[in-house]
Structure formats: C-alpha cells, structure tokens
C-alpha cells in the first residue's frame, strides 16, 4: 500500500533579513524549504581594487543562527546578483570570481544541500562560470547540488512576441544550458531549475527538457489565474507543463508576491495538481524504482533462469493471453485445412510451463485433441514441468529435458511454440534456436511466433549518458560500457524521432542459405536542436496472423510488463541541429559461439564502430 | 653525412598474368614495387547463390611462385573490382563480403605489407567496407597496411568542369575518407593513396591532406607532359603538389600505359624531382627523426637540466645573438640616459653561462663597465659557472648559487636578463620567477625580456590525435593524455586558421595586484570542412624594444631551434564545416605550488574543460 506522495515546494525570498522569520513564515504556509540570498544582495565586495577592499566586519550572517540540519534541509542559497565571472572587464571578472568562490565556500561551510544560479544569455557567456562551478562540484569538499536556473523561453523572444517585427534571436535557453553542462562534463550534481514562462513554448520544445535533469520548476506567482472561487490556479497550458514533469519527481519553487490572503493557497493548489497527476498504471507500479536503471540483458540461453525470474514473468497479464489466442487460431487453421486426428504441439523452451498451459487451454477451446512436447534445457525448471505433468497435464504432455538444439524428436510438429524473445526481439538468440528446431516442423507447420522485428529510435537523455558513463571498468576495454546494450525502463528521456523497424526474422525461414547476420542503415530526421546519447530499442512480434505482441510505443501491448526496452549507448554525446539527418548503421553478427551487435553513425557526423568484433558485449550461443 | 634519399615508386598493373615477369619488368625499369590484383579481375566468385557456387579449382595463384620476402616487399595487392560490400542488394552484399574476406585472408597468408582499395562515392557508401577492414586490421592476424585510394577531386565535379551548368555535387572526396577513417576509429594501419587528378584543386584544399596520413601519391601517366627533349615531366601545378608531400615521405605509384620508349623515364623524372625537393635547413636537420614526436615539456624550475640539454640549447645560432643585441641596446639606453659608472646586470637562471657571455660581449661592444651577477639554482651548472668565472670572466662576474626566488642581493640591478621561456612563453613559469626578482630591479631598470605573448591556432592532424591517443595510461585519469600539452615538431598537420595571441606578460609588471592567472577566449573562422584535433601553441618575446624572438610562424626567428611548438590536444576530434566558428577558452591557473592550463570549447559545439583543476598536468613552482 503506497500512500500518495505530496508535492515538495519551496518559497523564494528576494531578501531575507531574518532567516528564522522567513522559515517560520514558509513553514506556516506549508512550504518545505526556502530559497534565499547567501549574502545581502546589496552587499558588494571588492577584492581587486576599489574602496571596499579593506572593509571590516562579517560579510553575512553567521552559521550559528540555524542548526546544521536546518541549513541542510531547509535552505537553497542564491548567489549575489552582481557576480559576473564572464565579464570582459578583467577587474569585474576577477572580483566576481573572488566573490563567487567566497560564497561557494560559505555554502559548503553551511552544509547546504543546494545552491542555485542563473545563466547569462548566450552560449559563450557562461564558460568561466561553468569552469568555476565544475571545479567546486568536482572535488569532494562540498556536497551541494547546483540548480541552474534556465528560462523556458528566451526572454528576448518573449519580448518580441508583443511586437510586429520578427525576432532575430533564435538562441533557445536550452542552448545555454547545453553548453554549460557540456563544459561541466555532465557533472551529476548539476540540475535544472526551469523557470516557467508566462507564454508557453511549443510542446515539442518542452518535451526536450524531459531528456534533461530537471529538478525543479520555478513558478512565478504572476502566471497563476484566479478561479471562480477566488483561488489561484494554473491555465490548462501550464497544468500540462506541470503534468509532464511529475514523472521526473521535480520540486517547485514559488517566486513573487502573493496576490491572495495567504501564500499557502498556491501550495494547496500545487499539491492538489500534483496528486492528480500520479500515474499508477500496471507498468508504473511494476517498474517503480527501476526508472532509468540500467540492467544487463538476460542471457537465458547461456545461463539458467532463476525461480524468481520465472515467477515475475509468468505474472504478465498480457503475454500468455496472446499466446493462447495465437495457439487457438493456429489450431483452428489446422482444423479447417484438413482432418487431423491429433495435432502435435511442441513448446520449445517451456520454462515452468506457462506456454504448455496456454496450449492446453487453446486446444480445449478449439475442442481439439493435441499432443504436447515440453522441451526445456534448464534442469531446475524441468523438475517443475515434470511435477505439473504428473499432477495436472498427465498424458497430454511429454516433458523433454534437453536443449532444443540437441533434441531428436520422435515425430514432426504441427505447431511449434516458443517464447525466446528479448527486448530487441532477436537478442536472446531466438533465430539461432529456432533454426535448429525448424527441421522438425511439418512442411505446413506453424511456428509461433511467425516473425519478429526490432525497432530503434534516437534518444536524448543526459541521465542515461551519465548512468552508462559511471559503469566504466578499468579492467575492460575503455569503451566497453558504451558498447553494451542495456535493458532499461526509460523515464528521463526525449525521443528525437519515432522508432523505425530494423531487423526482421521469419519462422520458418525459407531462404536458400540461412543467415541470421544482418546489416541495416536507418535515417532519422532531427526536428529541433538536441543531443544524441544513444538509441532506444524495441520489438514487435507476430505470434500468429493478426495476434501480436509489441513494446514499440506506437503499437504497445497495453499492460504487458515482460519486457523493458533496450538502450544502445554511443560513446560521445552528439550535438544535433534541427534539420540534421541521423544515419545509423546496425549490424547483427554471428560466429559459431556467439552473436553480437555493432553500431556506428555516418551522419550528421561519422562515429566509429561500437562493439567492433564483439569486443565489449556478446550473447553466447 | 646523410646521402640524399631516393624516391620510392611502384608500378601499377591492371592485370598480372605472370607475376614474375611483372616484377622483372618493374625492377628493370627501376620501380621498387608493383601493385597487382590478388585475384584475376574477371574471376567472379559466388558464395551465396548462382552458378559458380560450387566451382572447383584454385581461385588464384599459389603462394609458392614468390618467396615470402618478395611477397612482403614487392607486392601491393588490389582487391577484385566487383566487390561491393555496401550494395543495397543483399545477395551482392553478402557475396562481396565473402569475396573480400577471402582476399583479405589471402593477403595475410601471403604476408603482404600493403593492400589497396578504392572508396565508393559518398559518405554513407563505405560503412560496411569500413567495418570489415577495421575488423581485419584491428586483430593481429594480419600485418598489412591498407592504402585507401581517394581521388584529390570528386570525379563528378571534374566532369562538370567541361560543362556550362553548375555542378551540384559538393561532396569532396576528403569527406569519404573522413567518414571511412572515423568509422574505423582512426586505425593507424590505414593510410591514404591519393590519386592525383588532371585538374588540380585549390591549394587550400590540397593543404588539408597534409593533416592526413597520406602514404602514397598515385600518378596516372596521363598527367605527364612531354618536355622539349621528349621526356615526361609534370606541370608546375603538379610539381607543387609533389613538393608539398615530400616532407611526409610519401611513396608513389605510377599507373597507366607508357607513352615513351621506356617506362623508366617516369621514374627518372620523379627521382630527379624528389631529390630537388629535400629540405635541409637548420631546423630540418636539427629536428630529423623528431617529426610529430610528442615530448613532455621541460620543467627546468622543478627539475635540474642535464649537461646535454644545456649543450644542445647553447648551440642555437640565433637566440644568444639576439639576447646580446638586446643587452647591448639596453646598456646604450642607460648610457644615453645618465652617467653611470658601472651598470649592474643580473643574469637570473644563468645555466652554464651563455647569457653571461652575451652580457659581457654587449658591454664590451658598448664600451661600458658592468658588474654581472650570475644566479643559478642548479648546483651542477654552478660548477661550470664558477670555473668560467675563475678562468675567464674574473672579477666582472659574481656567481650566486641560489634559487632566484630566495636570493637576497646586495644591491639593485639596472638590467635583469633571463631565459626562462618555454614553447608557450610563460609555460616554464617565467612570470612567477620574475615576479620574485623584480623587487631588486631599479625603478628605471630594464628586464630582458620585456614581455612575451603566447599564441594558439586550431590544427587538423590525424597523426597527432593518434599519437596522443596511444599514450593512454591505465593508472591515470582516463583523459590524462588528452589533457597534457606536448612539445612537438609539427609535420603532418593542416593549419585550420592562423595563430592568435593569447596571454601576454610584461616585466616589470605595473599592475596594483600581481596576478599571473589568465582567462582568454579566442575565435577562429573555419574556411573548409575539416577536423579539429587540438591547438598548436607558440610564443613571441620582446627582448628589448624591437629585438624579438619568435616561434610564431608568421614572425619566426629564422634558424632558431631552441623551441619546438607546443600542442594542446582535445579529447575528441571535432568535425568542422566551412563557415563554422571555433570559440576556444584558455585559462592559466595558479596556486601556491603549481601552475596549469585548462581549455575548453564553446563553439561550434561545447566541449568539456580539459585538465580541470590541473588533474592531468601541472607545472611545479
């Protein structure tokens, strides 16, 4: 039983003469934290030259006025507004550097968990700032997060929206952030405090932020409307923005003067909105805690699955229902075709038997006598199969404890059923396994699944890039972690383009020479400036005729949770421009012992082959 | 005594029915090697389907017909012309893959030292080829170099030069190469065989190839003209091309039918041209063998130089001459200014005394009495100074065995002379050293050098990228080798733009607060598509008024060899487009123990800060 989580919202103060009073006020109005200047905003310091170089006395309040835990939990610090470490005036620049370092050091001393700063307008205008912040958060003397304030829309462009002439500023604030964080080398302690603008940008533009580490939305009180009852509410468009970010577990900061009797009204509304947005579907419940978590794909062919793994997957509410329908339709196809006394079904890779049960159910529905072989290589699962056979299935089922590739069956099958698919379709080596069993399928036999296709799509996700990057292993190839596909429940990502089909396998395979190696080139159009961090992978399968399974988003089998998508990283983020073409090349390669993928880009810029010769990741046969 | 090197030239055969005859013919005509098809060009093999799948018999000549050493030294192999591993037709593609793998394997078996292949037209058209070649040359079963044939000019564009309409093909063949080698991850065994075209491209375009691993120029016999005496010669434009590549030690391949009595005429001409192009200047002689070789910059402040190092640098024919002139002019400036009985000169960092000698010479020329202090921290060099003082300099010179930063002199100096400059000016910490000694310079005193300025320029050099890359050290930061500046005598590079001044230091420093940290942003325009691999660094110094030293190419002090340039790598090659702006940021940072550089890019794409907090390279104080 999970209770609904409450919104976490802070209150911004432009000036905090008495910190304790501010905290009491915020607390009484239900806010969780406050956002205050570290030093009085008008207290300018001069380190390089000027009258104030030798001013005596403390430059701000001492640490004693709050307990360590209050400094840590309740305060987000803002830096002095006059700081401009990227000034072209060297005196201003150096003085700003000293001031900023002083305040950063103070923030460490207070043990704050967060500080926040605003980017200047322009890609080149925050480079020295980036260097200083990166310095500070790369060493371990401080622990705070840095919330970088970025407006959703370029304020200059917003100004122009009231004018008739065209705005010549086409630099999106995202570009400032992108340059800033890239120069900071994607430091994990950098997050975004997105300033929600009065005018709402295009939805596509907002979506891009979903690929970024947005930690906080800053809501000016001016964007709120007053509803009929006299309380503050957000417009539909602003509500839509909030909803988009709920999944990222963002916090909020309310800034500006209240227009109501109590500032708590805003909090009440946000909490109401927040609770209304929680998504508690089957997948969300199943995947909670696994968002953007990288898992190595299962290798059920090389490794024997554990009891727990079987148990989880057998609970899928969709998969076995569809398999049963497909088997039912396949049986009916045989019935209509000719008089069959008994239909032979082979379940290859039977596991603990769910497909055997589905086949029996299908046969009963079709009122057709069947003989089922349940072939399984995992001796531990075979125990379960044998027990089920003895106690329930009886003589309908023959359990065969054998790798399907080595089996020599006593007769041919009318229907072969298997569930050997991975997140990327063929990545658990279904093609190689089934090639070996197709020789005991009747000429008019049916294989379930009949075919499957993998899909790929380019994605933008700082989060995943950072997750992959930290998997670096000194003892492996330096790029090994970028040359490995991961199974992952995507959350913090932006889809640069829709998925496209990649490799298709059909069973039975009618080619003269069976060749499960593949090479395909896919082209994607880039709609807006963004960053390529890798490719998401999905699959669809045709079980039988129109009965399908899919984890490809546009055709997704609702509520099916057996497969999370797969992620193919690339070794370096690639800056993309609207109008660019991404041309990606994927190979599926095979030798006698293993199968692996290789991938590379030829456009917009060439990128070397990942996982060349399977040096970093392979799937064992 | 080095004898002039001869040209190395091979002869191309479109078909070689009898390999031994071909070799005899080539050898008799003075050619060093031959270039022949591995398999008869008309012998098509079919692996996938088709009539020839089961054809019996050998597919080419056996290894026995040549000795191993002849296979190794005399043969460059060409692959079958019908191979098209990037065909969109899967049958052709797979058959081509098999054929190519067969021939690659044969080339290994023969122990060839080189194979050559041609790129298809188009960036996306060689990706599978790149994958197969990269596979082959990444493992150690083969040792051959791969010479990738690339035309200097797009043949389609060349065709259009005869038409009136505009050519819409703007893809330069360099783009094909660039994509190919990037996808092959800059494999060191890939080289270029540049096909010299009849029409010569712009010189700027040719210059770009100087940043690439060009191993060979392919010269069609059709580009030769006949001179008055009836022998083949190249046009001035083609001669200019050959001359450009002589420094890269390229080889040649002559291809096409001879139009003269003997094919040896071409060889004779090329040998004559080659010998005429050898550059044997002071620098070239001095630097031979060190081309593109990465050295760690000296740290004379932390480490004591060795006798041999002093010896080499004392031989510089330019540096001490200029120092002597500067000291002479400085003495004259004092003479003209006021009656000075004796001028006090301090040589700080006197080493083994060359600047002391220069100062004495200058004083004698000016007919001025001087008193010289020779301050040196290296106790081993002090021995030499003391001997020189006793035997030659006598009471004109006082030798002080002391670090100049700790010295407490008995009087103030009129002139302080030092040679503390590194390849990047301030990179041997001249500013920090001189800050400490300026307190004992008279108010009207002169420091030689008066100022110095570092310069940087963006460069394209596959060679240097590869050299840096292989310096990876498992025990250091994974990027450490890319975050270290190297001293290097550049050879295989293309200058993307001219150098620009970066940091300037003046002595004495008149700023109210002495601050040797620096931050500068430089912008460079990109003239043509190319790749950024890093920045070359230089310096100029004003010794006194108009007497300067410079290693910056446009003002280079001819014949001075004391400093090679410096190279600041970047961690990833950046693809540049004509019209792009490179915006680079450089910091010189200091703390109480060390000085270091940091650098990053904000345009055309942001790149993270290199050597953040000096994590990979610092200069010790």
Coordinates of N, CA and C in Angstrom, one line a residue, chain A residues 374-476:
Chain A
X374 N 7.0 -30.7 -24.2 CA 7.5 -29.6 -23.5 C 9.0 -29.7 -23.3
X375 N 9.8 -29.0 -24.2 CA 11.2 -29.2 -24.2 C 11.9 -28.0 -23.4
X376 N 12.7 -28.4 -22.5 CA 13.4 -27.4 -21.7 C 14.8 -27.8 -21.3
X377 N 15.7 -26.9 -21.4 CA 17.1 -27.2 -21.1 C 17.5 -27.0 -19.7
X378 N 16.8 -26.1 -19.0 CA 17.1 -25.8 -17.6 C 16.6 -27.0 -16.7
X379 N 17.6 -27.8 -16.1 CA 17.2 -29.0 -15.4 C 16.3 -28.6 -14.1
X380 N 16.5 -27.4 -13.6 CA 15.7 -26.9 -12.5 C 14.3 -26.7 -12.8
X381 N 14.1 -26.1 -14.0 CA 12.7 -25.9 -14.4 C 12.0 -27.2 -14.8
X382 N 12.8 -28.1 -15.3 CA 12.3 -29.4 -15.8 C 11.6 -30.1 -14.6
X383 N 12.1 -29.9 -13.4 CA 11.5 -30.5 -12.2 C 10.1 -30.1 -12.1
X384 N 9.9 -28.8 -12.3 CA 8.6 -28.2 -12.2 C 7.7 -28.8 -13.3
X385 N 8.2 -28.8 -14.5 CA 7.4 -29.4 -15.6 C 7.0 -30.8 -15.3
X386 N 8.0 -31.6 -14.8 CA 7.7 -33.0 -14.6 C 6.6 -33.1 -13.5
X387 N 6.6 -32.3 -12.5 CA 5.6 -32.3 -11.4 C 4.2 -31.9 -12.0
X388 N 4.2 -30.9 -12.9 CA 2.9 -30.5 -13.5 C 2.4 -31.6 -14.4
X389 N 3.3 -32.2 -15.1 CA 2.9 -33.3 -16.0 C 2.2 -34.4 -15.2
X390 N 2.9 -34.8 -14.1 CA 2.4 -35.9 -13.3 C 1.1 -35.6 -12.6
X391 N 1.0 -34.3 -12.1 CA -0.2 -34.0 -11.3 C -1.3 -33.4 -12.1
X392 N -1.1 -32.7 -13.2 CA -2.1 -32.0 -13.9 C -2.3 -32.4 -15.4
X393 N -1.2 -32.2 -16.1 CA -1.3 -32.4 -17.6 C -1.5 -33.8 -18.0
X394 N -0.9 -34.7 -17.2 CA -1.0 -36.2 -17.5 C -0.5 -36.5 -18.9
X395 N -1.1 -37.4 -19.6 CA -0.5 -37.9 -20.8 C -0.7 -37.0 -22.0
X396 N -1.3 -35.9 -21.8 CA -1.3 -34.9 -22.9 C 0.1 -34.4 -23.2
X397 N 0.9 -34.4 -22.2 CA 2.2 -33.7 -22.3 C 3.4 -34.6 -22.1
X398 N 4.4 -34.5 -22.9 CA 5.6 -35.2 -22.7 C 6.7 -34.2 -22.4
X399 N 7.3 -34.4 -21.3 CA 8.4 -33.4 -20.9 C 9.7 -34.0 -21.4
X400 N 10.5 -33.1 -22.1 CA 11.8 -33.5 -22.6 C 12.8 -32.6 -22.0
X401 N 13.7 -33.2 -21.2 CA 14.8 -32.5 -20.6 C 16.0 -32.4 -21.5
X402 N 16.0 -31.4 -22.3 CA 17.0 -31.4 -23.4 C 17.1 -30.0 -24.0
X403 N 18.3 -29.6 -24.4 CA 18.5 -28.3 -25.2 C 17.8 -28.5 -26.5
X404 N 16.9 -27.7 -26.9 CA 16.1 -27.9 -28.1 C 17.0 -28.1 -29.3
X405 N 18.3 -27.5 -29.2 CA 19.2 -27.6 -30.4 C 19.8 -29.0 -30.5
X406 N 19.7 -29.8 -29.5 CA 20.3 -31.1 -29.5 C 19.2 -32.2 -29.6
X407 N 17.9 -31.8 -29.5 CA 16.8 -32.8 -29.4 C 16.6 -33.5 -30.7
X408 N 16.3 -34.8 -30.6 CA 16.0 -35.6 -31.8 C 14.6 -36.1 -31.6
X409 N 13.6 -35.4 -32.1 CA 12.2 -35.8 -31.7 C 11.7 -37.0 -32.4
X410 N 10.8 -37.7 -31.8 CA 10.2 -39.0 -32.4 C 9.3 -38.7 -33.6
X411 N 8.8 -37.5 -33.7 CA 7.9 -37.2 -34.8 C 7.9 -35.7 -35.1
X412 N 7.3 -35.3 -36.2 CA 7.3 -33.8 -36.5 C 6.2 -33.1 -35.9
X413 N 6.3 -31.8 -35.8 CA 5.3 -31.0 -35.1 C 4.4 -30.2 -36.1
X414 N 3.2 -30.0 -35.7 CA 2.3 -29.2 -36.5 C 2.5 -27.7 -36.1
X415 N 2.7 -27.6 -34.8 CA 2.8 -26.2 -34.2 C 4.0 -26.2 -33.3
X416 N 4.9 -25.3 -33.5 CA 6.0 -25.1 -32.5 C 5.8 -23.7 -31.8
X417 N 5.8 -23.7 -30.5 CA 5.6 -22.5 -29.8 C 6.8 -22.2 -28.9
X418 N 7.2 -21.0 -28.9 CA 8.4 -20.6 -28.1 C 8.2 -19.2 -27.6
X419 N 8.9 -18.9 -26.5 CA 9.0 -17.5 -26.1 C 10.4 -17.2 -25.8
X420 N 11.2 -17.0 -26.9 CA 12.6 -16.8 -26.8 C 13.0 -15.3 -27.1
X421 N 12.0 -14.5 -27.1 CA 12.3 -13.1 -27.5 C 12.8 -12.2 -26.4
X422 N 13.8 -11.4 -26.7 CA 14.3 -10.4 -25.8 C 13.7 -9.0 -26.1
X423 N 14.1 -8.0 -25.4 CA 13.6 -6.6 -25.6 C 13.9 -6.2 -27.0
X424 N 14.9 -6.7 -27.7 CA 15.2 -6.3 -29.0 C 14.8 -7.4 -30.0
X425 N 13.8 -8.2 -29.6 CA 13.4 -9.3 -30.5 C 14.4 -10.4 -30.5
X426 N 15.3 -10.4 -31.4 CA 16.3 -11.5 -31.6 C 17.4 -11.6 -30.6
X427 N 17.5 -10.7 -29.6 CA 18.7 -10.6 -28.8 C 18.8 -11.7 -27.8
X428 N 17.9 -12.5 -27.7 CA 18.1 -13.7 -26.8 C 18.3 -14.9 -27.7
X429 N 18.6 -14.7 -28.9 CA 19.0 -15.7 -29.9 C 17.9 -16.6 -30.3
X430 N 16.7 -16.1 -30.3 CA 15.6 -16.9 -30.9 C 15.9 -17.4 -32.3
X431 N 16.4 -16.5 -33.2 CA 16.7 -17.0 -34.6 C 17.5 -18.3 -34.6
X432 N 18.6 -18.3 -33.8 CA 19.6 -19.4 -33.8 C 18.9 -20.6 -33.2
X433 N 18.1 -20.4 -32.2 CA 17.5 -21.6 -31.5 C 16.4 -22.2 -32.5
X434 N 15.6 -21.3 -33.1 CA 14.5 -21.9 -33.9 C 15.1 -22.5 -35.2
X435 N 16.2 -21.9 -35.8 CA 16.7 -22.5 -36.9 C 17.0 -24.0 -36.7
X436 N 17.3 -24.4 -35.5 CA 17.7 -25.8 -35.2 C 16.4 -26.6 -35.0
X437 N 15.3 -26.0 -34.7 CA 14.1 -26.9 -34.5 C 13.2 -26.9 -35.7
X438 N 13.4 -26.0 -36.6 CA 12.5 -25.9 -37.8 C 12.5 -27.2 -38.6
X439 N 13.6 -28.0 -38.4 CA 13.7 -29.2 -39.2 C 12.7 -30.2 -38.7
X440 N 12.2 -30.1 -37.5 CA 11.1 -31.0 -37.1 C 9.7 -30.3 -37.0
X441 N 9.6 -29.3 -37.9 CA 8.2 -28.7 -38.1 C 7.7 -29.3 -39.4
X442 N 6.5 -29.7 -39.4 CA 5.9 -30.2 -40.7 C 5.9 -29.1 -41.8
X443 N 5.9 -29.6 -43.0 CA 6.0 -28.6 -44.1 C 4.9 -27.5 -44.0
X444 N 3.7 -27.9 -43.6 CA 2.7 -27.0 -43.4 C 2.5 -26.5 -42.0
X445 N 3.6 -26.7 -41.2 CA 3.5 -26.4 -39.8 C 3.6 -24.9 -39.5
X446 N 3.2 -24.6 -38.3 CA 3.2 -23.1 -38.0 C 4.1 -22.9 -36.8
X447 N 4.9 -21.9 -36.9 CA 5.7 -21.5 -35.7 C 5.1 -20.3 -35.1
X448 N 5.0 -20.4 -33.8 CA 4.5 -19.2 -33.0 C 5.7 -18.8 -32.2
X449 N 6.3 -17.6 -32.4 CA 5.8 -16.5 -33.3 C 6.2 -16.8 -34.7
X450 N 5.4 -16.2 -35.6 CA 5.8 -16.3 -37.0 C 6.9 -15.4 -37.5
X451 N 6.9 -14.3 -36.8 CA 8.0 -13.3 -37.2 C 8.2 -12.3 -36.1
X452 N 9.3 -11.7 -36.0 CA 9.5 -10.5 -35.1 C 10.5 -9.5 -35.7
X453 N 10.3 -8.3 -35.2 CA 11.1 -7.2 -35.8 C 11.6 -6.3 -34.7
X454 N 12.9 -6.0 -34.8 CA 13.4 -5.0 -33.8 C 13.2 -3.6 -34.3
X455 N 13.1 -2.6 -33.4 CA 13.0 -1.2 -33.8 C 14.0 -0.4 -33.0
X456 N 14.5 0.7 -33.7 CA 15.3 1.6 -33.0 C 14.9 3.0 -33.2
X457 N 15.2 3.9 -32.2 CA 14.9 5.3 -32.3 C 16.0 6.1 -31.5
X458 N 16.4 7.2 -32.1 CA 17.4 8.0 -31.4 C 16.9 8.7 -30.2
X459 N 17.6 8.7 -29.1 CA 17.1 9.4 -27.9 C 18.2 10.4 -27.3
X460 N 17.6 11.3 -26.6 CA 18.3 12.4 -25.9 C 18.1 12.1 -24.4
X461 N 19.1 11.8 -23.7 CA 18.9 11.5 -22.2 C 20.3 11.7 -21.5
X462 N 20.4 12.9 -20.9 CA 21.6 13.2 -20.1 C 21.7 12.1 -19.0
X463 N 20.6 11.7 -18.5 CA 20.6 10.8 -17.4 C 21.2 9.5 -17.8
X464 N 20.7 8.9 -18.9 CA 21.3 7.6 -19.3 C 22.7 7.7 -19.7
X465 N 23.1 8.8 -20.3 CA 24.5 9.0 -20.7 C 25.4 8.9 -19.4
X466 N 24.9 9.6 -18.4 CA 25.6 9.6 -17.1 C 25.6 8.3 -16.4
X467 N 24.5 7.6 -16.5 CA 24.4 6.3 -15.9 C 25.4 5.3 -16.6
X468 N 25.4 5.4 -17.9 CA 26.4 4.5 -18.6 C 27.8 4.8 -18.3
X469 N 28.1 6.1 -18.3 CA 29.4 6.6 -18.1 C 30.0 6.1 -16.8
X470 N 29.2 6.0 -15.8 CA 29.8 5.6 -14.5 C 30.0 4.1 -14.4
X471 N 29.6 3.4 -15.4 CA 29.9 1.9 -15.4 C 31.3 1.5 -15.9
X472 N 32.1 2.6 -16.1 CA 33.4 2.4 -16.6 C 34.2 1.3 -15.7
X473 N 34.8 0.4 -16.4 CA 35.5 -0.6 -15.6 C 37.0 -0.6 -16.1
X474 N 37.9 -0.3 -15.2 CA 39.3 -0.2 -15.5 C 39.9 -1.4 -16.2
X475 N 39.3 -2.6 -15.9 CA 39.9 -3.8 -16.4 C 39.3 -4.2 -17.8
X476 N 38.4 -3.4 -18.3 CA 37.8 -3.8 -19.6 C 38.3 -2.8 -20.6

